[in-house]
Amino acid sequence: MSSRDFLWQEPSSATVERLEALAQRAFSLDEAQPFSEQTLVEARKWSRGESSAVRILEVCEAGETRGFAALVTDGDSCLLEAAVDPSARERGLGTALITEALTQVEGEVAAWVHGGPDASSSAMISAQKLAKSQGFVAQRELFKMGLALTDEARASILAAAEAAPLPADIRLETYTEKDAAGWVKANAAAFADHPEQGKLTLKDLEERTGSDWFRAEGFFLAKDGAGSIAGSHWTKIPHHQTGVLEGEVYAVGVTPDWQGKGLGRSLTLAGMAYLARTHYAPGKKLDRIVLYVDAENSPAVTLYRSLGFSPLTIDRQYLATTER
Ligand SMILES: CC(C)(COP(=O)(O)OP(=O)(O)OC[C@H]1O[C@@H](n2cnc3c(N)ncnc32)[C@H](O)[C@@H]1OP(=O)(O)O)[C@@H](O)C(=O)NCCC(=O)NCCS
């Protein structure tokens, strides 16, 4: 067997490039991203020497990258994500990588298992085994839901968006830089109960609006008569896609005072209509609209089901407490 090295990396852009390349290879096989967007945002800040909550562990064999683990500190707890290169699986690397990563954690650790059509998928079964051996317990499920953009679906989305009324006094605009602070505030209010989305800062917003995928024309804001943001729908069309071309209902949020008044439905449809019309690249329409939602978020799951979405895959979060 070749020598195996576990390296806790110092900040460098080369490391992040290797991590992103490995994530892309894993995505090609698993059809699920192993690292969340916030982890990648933290990793890019880390690579530039900025203050960041991430620590990165790389495992190499004979100098070749075989896997990565990322630990993101969040208050008293820590998020763990890891991926093993598709060419190096089923020989104990995942267990070794996670065991090494956990030596650096004290307290609560959460780990996401991304992907799998249902609880009997191979991703979920191997994750379950690994989680059990490390003392992790499943605690949260996230659905990836999808809606195929057939010609018929496109036409019905456009008609429904046209017909969906906005509450009186509300107008729709698209995002400009001067909306940044107002959006962060409205997003925090709408997602007060959401463990990740509700914590987005101005810096996190700027990282995203500065990304190569960002299109302001697909970021819808609902403003009230005083110009305050009552809700928003941010769509996302990721770059470098192959196979099924997806557009995402990235985040729909309505501030508490405006919930239950039809604004969520109108905003969701406005973004869906944009995705139904927009091209990924010249001559290439999108094939599917997707979104990620907590399985227990019944207002949102009910809304999305009523608009024609159905679950495609499940992500599961596991929790453990380490005492060292
Ligand atoms: C999900 C959310 C966007 C819905 O917005 P809203 O403006 O309150 O929703 P609407 O008034 O337009 O209602 C649309 C549909 O949502 C569903 N819905 C809304 N509130 C609901 C509730 N409390 N329970 C169950 N279903 C609910 C219903 O299907 C409703 O359709 P109906 O009015 O025909 O029954 C809003 O609750 C919200 O911002 N939640 C916090 C952020 C969030 O979780 N976003 C989604 C995850 S990305």
GROMACS .gro file of C-alpha atoms and ligand atoms in nm:
model
  372
    1MET     CA    1   0.000   0.000   0.000
    2SER     CA    2   0.129   0.349  -0.080
    3SER     CA    3   0.202   0.589   0.208
    4ARG     CA    4  -0.095   0.790   0.330
    5ASP     CA    5  -0.047   1.143   0.463
    6PHE     CA    6  -0.298   1.359   0.645
    7LEU     CA    7  -0.214   1.728   0.609
    8TRP     CA    8  -0.385   2.014   0.793
    9GLN     CA    9  -0.328   2.281   0.533
   10GLU     CA   10  -0.212   2.640   0.573
   11PRO     CA   11  -0.416   2.895   0.372
   12SER     CA   12  -0.341   2.873   0.000
   13SER     CA   13  -0.537   2.916  -0.320
   14ALA     CA   14  -0.375   2.599  -0.465
   15THR     CA   15  -0.534   2.393  -0.185
   16VAL     CA   16  -0.878   2.539  -0.257
   17GLU     CA   17  -0.832   2.468  -0.628
   18ARG     CA   18  -0.751   2.103  -0.547
   19LEU     CA   19  -1.052   2.084  -0.314
   20GLU     CA   20  -1.286   2.232  -0.578
   21ALA     CA   21  -1.147   1.996  -0.845
   22LEU     CA   22  -1.204   1.696  -0.618
   23ALA     CA   23  -1.556   1.819  -0.536
   24GLN     CA   24  -1.627   1.838  -0.910
   25ARG     CA   25  -1.502   1.479  -0.966
   26ALA     CA   26  -1.717   1.360  -0.674
   27PHE     CA   27  -2.016   1.551  -0.815
   28SER     CA   28  -1.975   1.379  -1.154
   29LEU     CA   29  -2.018   1.042  -0.985
   30ASP     CA   30  -2.253   1.118  -0.694
   31GLU     CA   31  -2.465   1.390  -0.859
   32ALA     CA   32  -2.446   1.575  -0.527
   33GLN     CA   33  -2.205   1.846  -0.414
   34PRO     CA   34  -1.997   1.720  -0.121
   35PHE     CA   35  -1.922   2.069   0.017
   36SER     CA   36  -2.190   2.326   0.085
   37GLU     CA   37  -2.170   2.670  -0.068
   38GLN     CA   38  -2.096   2.835   0.269
   39THR     CA   39  -1.802   2.597   0.321
   40LEU     CA   40  -1.664   2.701  -0.020
   41VAL     CA   41  -1.716   3.070   0.065
   42GLU     CA   42  -1.521   3.017   0.391
   43ALA     CA   43  -1.249   2.826   0.202
   44ARG     CA   44  -1.202   3.110  -0.049
   45LYS     CA   45  -1.177   3.367   0.235
   46TRP     CA   46  -0.926   3.134   0.407
   47SER     CA   47  -0.717   3.105   0.087
   48ARG     CA   48  -0.689   3.486   0.071
   49GLY     CA   49  -0.567   3.500   0.432
   50GLU     CA   50  -0.892   3.667   0.550
   51SER     CA   51  -1.060   3.576   0.876
   52SER     CA   52  -1.242   3.247   0.815
   53ALA     CA   53  -1.412   2.976   1.019
   54VAL     CA   54  -1.274   2.688   0.810
   55ARG     CA   55  -0.995   2.435   0.867
   56ILE     CA   56  -0.895   2.206   0.582
   57LEU     CA   57  -0.753   1.855   0.600
   58GLU     CA   58  -0.617   1.686   0.287
   59VAL     CA   59  -0.531   1.320   0.254
   60CYS     CA   60  -0.270   1.225  -0.005
   61GLU     CA   61  -0.120   0.899  -0.120
   62ALA     CA   62   0.223   0.916  -0.283
   63GLY     CA   63   0.171   1.292  -0.314
   64GLU     CA   64  -0.165   1.260  -0.496
   65THR     CA   65  -0.481   1.416  -0.349
   66ARG     CA   66  -0.724   1.143  -0.240
   67GLY     CA   67  -0.969   1.333  -0.021
   68PHE     CA   68  -1.053   1.644   0.176
   69ALA     CA   69  -1.233   1.721   0.499
   70ALA     CA   70  -1.348   2.072   0.593
   71LEU     CA   71  -1.437   2.180   0.946
   72VAL     CA   72  -1.637   2.502   0.977
   73THR     CA   73  -1.670   2.641   1.328
   74ASP     CA   74  -2.007   2.792   1.413
   75GLY     CA   75  -2.025   2.918   1.771
   76ASP     CA   76  -1.990   2.619   2.003
   77SER     CA   77  -2.048   2.366   1.729
   78CYS     CA   78  -1.866   2.260   1.418
   79LEU     CA   79  -1.975   2.146   1.073
   80LEU     CA   80  -1.782   1.861   0.913
   81GLU     CA   81  -1.791   1.782   0.540
   82ALA     CA   82  -1.565   1.537   0.360
   83ALA     CA   83  -1.516   1.376   0.022
   84VAL     CA   84  -1.299   1.095  -0.110
   85ASP     CA   85  -1.193   1.093  -0.474
   86PRO     CA   86  -1.411   0.851  -0.677
   87SER     CA   87  -1.095   0.661  -0.779
   88ALA     CA   88  -0.996   0.597  -0.416
   89ARG     CA   89  -1.319   0.478  -0.258
   90GLU     CA   90  -1.399   0.160  -0.065
   91ARG     CA   91  -1.062   0.119   0.097
   92GLY     CA   92  -1.113   0.290   0.429
   93LEU     CA   93  -1.004   0.642   0.335
   94GLY     CA   94  -1.334   0.806   0.436
   95THR     CA   95  -1.322   0.654   0.785
   96ALA     CA   96  -0.954   0.747   0.825
   97LEU     CA   97  -1.017   1.104   0.705
   98ILE     CA   98  -1.310   1.161   0.938
   99THR     CA   99  -1.133   0.999   1.234
  100GLU     CA  100  -0.837   1.235   1.182
  101ALA     CA  101  -1.066   1.539   1.136
  102LEU     CA  102  -1.252   1.460   1.459
  103THR     CA  103  -0.926   1.467   1.658
  104GLN     CA  104  -0.932   1.846   1.607
  105VAL     CA  105  -1.288   1.900   1.731
  106GLU     CA  106  -1.423   1.942   2.076
  107GLY     CA  107  -1.797   1.964   2.147
  108GLU     CA  108  -2.082   1.928   1.901
  109VAL     CA  109  -2.012   1.824   1.542
  110ALA     CA  110  -2.266   1.815   1.260
  111ALA     CA  111  -2.192   1.629   0.936
  112TRP     CA  112  -2.392   1.644   0.613
  113VAL     CA  113  -2.436   1.348   0.382
  114HIS     CA  114  -2.530   1.498   0.048
  115GLY     CA  115  -2.739   1.309  -0.204
  116GLY     CA  116  -2.915   0.980  -0.248
  117PRO     CA  117  -3.262   0.932  -0.394
  118ASP     CA  118  -3.390   0.777  -0.071
  119ALA     CA  119  -3.274   0.623   0.254
  120SER     CA  120  -3.181   0.298   0.072
  121SER     CA  121  -2.937   0.462  -0.174
  122SER     CA  122  -2.573   0.350  -0.157
  123ALA     CA  123  -2.467   0.701  -0.045
  124MET     CA  124  -2.707   0.685   0.250
  125ILE     CA  125  -2.621   0.325   0.343
  126SER     CA  126  -2.245   0.382   0.347
  127ALA     CA  127  -2.291   0.715   0.527
  128GLN     CA  128  -2.515   0.549   0.785
  129LYS     CA  129  -2.249   0.284   0.855
  130LEU     CA  130  -1.973   0.542   0.884
  131ALA     CA  131  -2.187   0.769   1.101
  132LYS     CA  132  -2.275   0.484   1.335
  133SER     CA  133  -1.914   0.376   1.375
  134GLN     CA  134  -1.824   0.735   1.475
  135GLY     CA  135  -2.117   0.781   1.713
  136PHE     CA  136  -2.320   1.015   1.488
  137VAL     CA  137  -2.701   1.021   1.497
  138ALA     CA  138  -2.926   1.141   1.209
  139GLN     CA  139  -3.106   1.463   1.306
  140ARG     CA  140  -3.214   1.668   1.002
  141GLU     CA  141  -3.320   1.600   0.644
  142LEU     CA  142  -3.307   1.830   0.347
  143PHE     CA  143  -3.499   1.755   0.027
  144LYS     CA  144  -3.371   1.843  -0.315
  145MET     CA  145  -3.696   1.899  -0.506
  146GLY     CA  146  -3.725   1.932  -0.883
  147LEU     CA  147  -3.961   2.032  -1.161
  148ALA     CA  148  -3.884   1.931  -1.523
  149LEU     CA  149  -3.907   2.225  -1.763
  150THR     CA  150  -4.105   2.058  -2.041
  151ASP     CA  151  -4.270   2.291  -2.295
  152GLU     CA  152  -4.600   2.230  -2.115
  153ALA     CA  153  -4.450   2.309  -1.772
  154ARG     CA  154  -4.290   2.627  -1.909
  155ALA     CA  155  -4.623   2.748  -2.048
  156SER     CA  156  -4.809   2.673  -1.727
  157ILE     CA  157  -4.544   2.846  -1.509
  158LEU     CA  158  -4.559   3.160  -1.727
  159ALA     CA  159  -4.941   3.163  -1.714
  160ALA     CA  160  -4.948   3.106  -1.335
  161ALA     CA  161  -4.689   3.381  -1.275
  162GLU     CA  162  -4.892   3.621  -1.489
  163ALA     CA  163  -5.205   3.541  -1.288
  164ALA     CA  164  -5.049   3.547  -0.937
  165PRO     CA  165  -5.148   3.874  -0.770
  166LEU     CA  166  -4.905   4.068  -0.553
  167PRO     CA  167  -5.049   4.197  -0.225
  168ALA     CA  168  -5.168   4.560  -0.252
  169ASP     CA  169  -4.887   4.812  -0.202
  170ILE     CA  170  -4.614   4.564  -0.301
  171ARG     CA  171  -4.399   4.606  -0.611
  172LEU     CA  172  -4.135   4.376  -0.758
  173GLU     CA  173  -3.783   4.497  -0.842
  174THR     CA  174  -3.454   4.326  -0.913
  175TYR     CA  175  -3.152   4.358  -0.687
  176THR     CA  176  -2.899   4.642  -0.701
  177GLU     CA  177  -2.603   4.705  -0.470
  178LYS     CA  178  -2.796   4.966  -0.271
  179ASP     CA  179  -3.036   4.690  -0.157
  180ALA     CA  180  -2.758   4.492   0.018
  181ALA     CA  181  -2.810   4.602   0.381
  182GLY     CA  182  -3.192   4.594   0.350
  183TRP     CA  183  -3.181   4.244   0.204
  184VAL     CA  184  -2.953   4.109   0.481
  185LYS     CA  185  -3.201   4.243   0.740
  186ALA     CA  186  -3.510   4.107   0.561
  187ASN     CA  187  -3.341   3.771   0.500
  188ALA     CA  188  -3.247   3.739   0.870
  189ALA     CA  189  -3.608   3.814   0.969
  190ALA     CA  190  -3.758   3.569   0.717
  191PHE     CA  191  -3.513   3.293   0.804
  192ALA     CA  192  -3.489   3.357   1.180
  193ASP     CA  193  -3.546   2.984   1.246
  194HIS     CA  194  -3.313   2.862   0.976
  195PRO     CA  195  -2.970   2.748   1.100
  196GLU     CA  196  -2.771   2.862   0.792
  197GLN     CA  197  -2.966   3.104   0.571
  198GLY     CA  198  -3.072   3.329   0.862
  199LYS     CA  199  -2.709   3.399   0.954
  200LEU     CA  200  -2.593   3.538   0.618
  201THR     CA  201  -2.391   3.856   0.666
  202LEU     CA  202  -2.321   4.146   0.432
  203LYS     CA  203  -1.981   3.987   0.359
  204ASP     CA  204  -2.148   3.652   0.275
  205LEU     CA  205  -2.388   3.836   0.042
  206GLU     CA  206  -2.098   4.017  -0.129
  207GLU     CA  207  -1.910   3.686  -0.176
  208ARG     CA  208  -2.216   3.551  -0.358
  209THR     CA  209  -2.300   3.861  -0.562
  210GLY     CA  210  -1.932   3.866  -0.667
  211SER     CA  211  -1.947   3.502  -0.788
  212ASP     CA  212  -1.932   3.411  -1.155
  213TRP     CA  213  -2.284   3.263  -1.140
  214PHE     CA  214  -2.451   3.578  -1.002
  215ARG     CA  215  -2.720   3.738  -1.220
  216ALA     CA  216  -2.896   4.039  -1.062
  217GLU     CA  217  -3.182   4.000  -1.314
  218GLY     CA  218  -3.279   3.675  -1.135
  219PHE     CA  219  -3.277   3.822  -0.782
  220PHE     CA  220  -3.630   3.951  -0.713
  221LEU     CA  221  -3.720   4.186  -0.429
  222ALA     CA  222  -4.073   4.266  -0.312
  223LYS     CA  223  -4.084   4.617  -0.167
  224ASP     CA  224  -4.360   4.780   0.033
  225GLY     CA  225  -4.488   5.137  -0.009
  226ALA     CA  226  -4.204   5.271   0.211
  227GLY     CA  227  -3.941   5.089   0.002
  228SER     CA  228  -3.864   4.825   0.269
  229ILE     CA  229  -3.804   4.469   0.156
  230ALA     CA  230  -4.103   4.248   0.242
  231GLY     CA  231  -3.967   3.936   0.074
  232SER     CA  232  -3.727   3.813  -0.190
  233HIS     CA  233  -3.663   3.532  -0.432
  234TRP     CA  234  -3.305   3.476  -0.536
  235THR     CA  235  -3.257   3.235  -0.825
  236LYS     CA  236  -2.927   3.075  -0.917
  237ILE     CA  237  -2.798   2.922  -1.239
  238PRO     CA  238  -2.472   2.749  -1.147
  239HIS     CA  239  -2.182   2.762  -1.395
  240HIS     CA  240  -1.990   2.465  -1.534
  241GLN     CA  241  -2.292   2.237  -1.550
  242THR     CA  242  -2.296   1.922  -1.759
  243GLY     CA  243  -2.585   1.683  -1.822
  244VAL     CA  244  -2.921   1.809  -1.691
  245LEU     CA  245  -2.905   2.193  -1.685
  246GLU     CA  246  -3.052   2.321  -1.361
  247GLY     CA  247  -3.176   2.657  -1.239
  248GLU     CA  248  -3.232   2.689  -0.867
  249VAL     CA  249  -3.491   2.851  -0.645
  250TYR     CA  250  -3.196   2.955  -0.429
  251ALA     CA  251  -3.379   3.131  -0.146
  252VAL     CA  252  -3.738   3.247  -0.107
  253GLY     CA  253  -3.807   3.438   0.210
  254VAL     CA  254  -4.099   3.651   0.325
  255THR     CA  255  -4.064   3.869   0.635
  256PRO     CA  256  -4.294   3.761   0.922
  257ASP     CA  257  -4.539   4.055   0.883
  258TRP     CA  258  -4.604   3.960   0.521
  259GLN     CA  259  -4.629   3.582   0.555
  260GLY     CA  260  -4.958   3.410   0.471
  261LYS     CA  261  -5.070   3.690   0.233
  262GLY     CA  262  -4.983   3.529  -0.099
  263LEU     CA  263  -4.645   3.700  -0.136
  264GLY     CA  264  -4.441   3.377  -0.112
  265ARG     CA  265  -4.641   3.221  -0.395
  266SER     CA  266  -4.609   3.531  -0.621
  267LEU     CA  267  -4.237   3.567  -0.554
  268THR     CA  268  -4.170   3.197  -0.613
  269LEU     CA  269  -4.360   3.210  -0.942
  270ALA     CA  270  -4.181   3.529  -1.053
  271GLY     CA  271  -3.845   3.354  -1.013
  272MET     CA  272  -3.971   3.032  -1.171
  273ALA     CA  273  -4.096   3.232  -1.474
  274TYR     CA  274  -3.752   3.389  -1.504
  275LEU     CA  275  -3.588   3.042  -1.496
  276ALA     CA  276  -3.842   2.910  -1.749
  277ARG     CA  277  -3.748   3.189  -1.994
  278THR     CA  278  -3.375   3.218  -1.930
  279HIS     CA  279  -3.102   3.036  -2.119
  280TYR     CA  280  -2.805   2.871  -1.950
  281ALA     CA  281  -2.593   2.975  -2.248
  282PRO     CA  282  -2.694   3.098  -2.594
  283GLY     CA  283  -2.935   2.841  -2.745
  284LYS     CA  284  -2.938   2.625  -2.430
  285LYS     CA  285  -3.255   2.637  -2.221
  286LEU     CA  286  -3.265   2.502  -1.866
  287ASP     CA  287  -3.396   2.145  -1.828
  288ARG     CA  288  -3.510   2.159  -1.468
  289ILE     CA  289  -3.581   2.389  -1.174
  290VAL     CA  290  -3.453   2.259  -0.841
  291LEU     CA  291  -3.449   2.374  -0.480
  292TYR     CA  292  -3.332   2.259  -0.136
  293VAL     CA  293  -3.566   2.271   0.159
  294ASP     CA  294  -3.577   2.128   0.510
  295ALA     CA  295  -3.814   1.830   0.507
  296GLU     CA  296  -3.981   1.969   0.822
  297ASN     CA  297  -4.045   2.318   0.676
  298SER     CA  298  -4.407   2.239   0.597
  299PRO     CA  299  -4.513   2.589   0.476
  300ALA     CA  300  -4.236   2.580   0.216
  301VAL     CA  301  -4.270   2.211   0.121
  302THR     CA  302  -4.649   2.259   0.082
  303LEU     CA  303  -4.594   2.568  -0.134
  304TYR     CA  304  -4.336   2.395  -0.356
  305ARG     CA  305  -4.546   2.078  -0.395
  306SER     CA  306  -4.847   2.291  -0.493
  307LEU     CA  307  -4.629   2.450  -0.766
  308GLY     CA  308  -4.540   2.107  -0.912
  309PHE     CA  309  -4.209   2.025  -0.738
  310SER     CA  310  -4.142   1.673  -0.609
  311PRO     CA  311  -3.849   1.533  -0.405
  312LEU     CA  312  -3.544   1.414  -0.606
  313THR     CA  313  -3.287   1.335  -0.336
  314ILE     CA  314  -3.240   1.359   0.039
  315ASP     CA  315  -2.945   1.515   0.224
  316ARG     CA  316  -2.913   1.407   0.584
  317GLN     CA  317  -2.736   1.579   0.869
  318TYR     CA  318  -2.577   1.374   1.147
  319LEU     CA  319  -2.482   1.502   1.489
  320ALA     CA  320  -2.223   1.383   1.742
  321THR     CA  321  -2.058   1.515   2.054
  322THR     CA  322  -1.687   1.464   2.092
  323GLU     CA  323  -1.521   1.478   2.431
  324ARG     CA  324  -1.146   1.465   2.437
  325LIG     C1  325  -4.233   2.955   0.282
  325LIG     C2  326  -4.271   3.102   0.267
  325LIG     C3  327  -4.178   3.165   0.163
  325LIG     C4  328  -4.416   3.111   0.218
  325LIG     O1  329  -4.447   3.250   0.196
  325LIG     P1  330  -4.592   3.311   0.232
  325LIG     O2  331  -4.598   3.446   0.175
  325LIG     O3  332  -4.615   3.298   0.377
  325LIG     O4  333  -4.686   3.209   0.154
  325LIG     P2  334  -4.822   3.243   0.077
  325LIG     O5  335  -4.908   3.327   0.161
  325LIG     O6  336  -4.791   3.290  -0.059
  325LIG     O7  337  -4.886   3.097   0.068
  325LIG     C5  338  -4.851   3.011  -0.039
  325LIG     C6  339  -4.869   2.867   0.000
  325LIG     O8  340  -4.771   2.830   0.099
  325LIG     C7  341  -4.824   2.728   0.182
  325LIG     N1  342  -4.820   2.777   0.319
  325LIG     C8  343  -4.794   2.905   0.360
  325LIG     N2  344  -4.795   2.910   0.494
  325LIG     C9  345  -4.821   2.787   0.538
  325LIG    C10  346  -4.832   2.727   0.666
  325LIG     N3  347  -4.816   2.799   0.778
  325LIG     N4  348  -4.856   2.594   0.674
  325LIG    C11  349  -4.870   2.519   0.562
  325LIG     N5  350  -4.863   2.572   0.437
  325LIG    C12  351  -4.837   2.702   0.426
  325LIG    C13  352  -4.963   2.701   0.133
  325LIG     O9  353  -4.955   2.599   0.036
  325LIG    C14  354  -5.000   2.833   0.065
  325LIG    O10  355  -5.094   2.815  -0.035
  325LIG     P3  356  -5.250   2.850  -0.006
  325LIG    O11  357  -5.250   2.991   0.046
  325LIG    O12  358  -5.311   2.833  -0.139
  325LIG    O13  359  -5.291   2.750   0.096
  325LIG    C15  360  -4.264   3.179   0.402
  325LIG    O14  361  -4.333   3.104   0.501
  325LIG    C16  362  -4.123   3.205   0.454
  325LIG    O15  363  -4.061   3.305   0.418
  325LIG     N6  364  -4.074   3.117   0.542
  325LIG    C17  365  -3.941   3.135   0.602
  325LIG    C18  366  -3.831   3.120   0.500
  325LIG    C19  367  -3.837   2.984   0.433
  325LIG    O16  368  -3.849   2.881   0.498
  325LIG     N7  369  -3.825   2.982   0.298
  325LIG    C20  370  -3.833   2.861   0.219
  325LIG    C21  371  -3.713   2.780   0.220
  325LIG     S1  372  -3.603   2.826   0.092
   0.00000   0.00000   0.00000
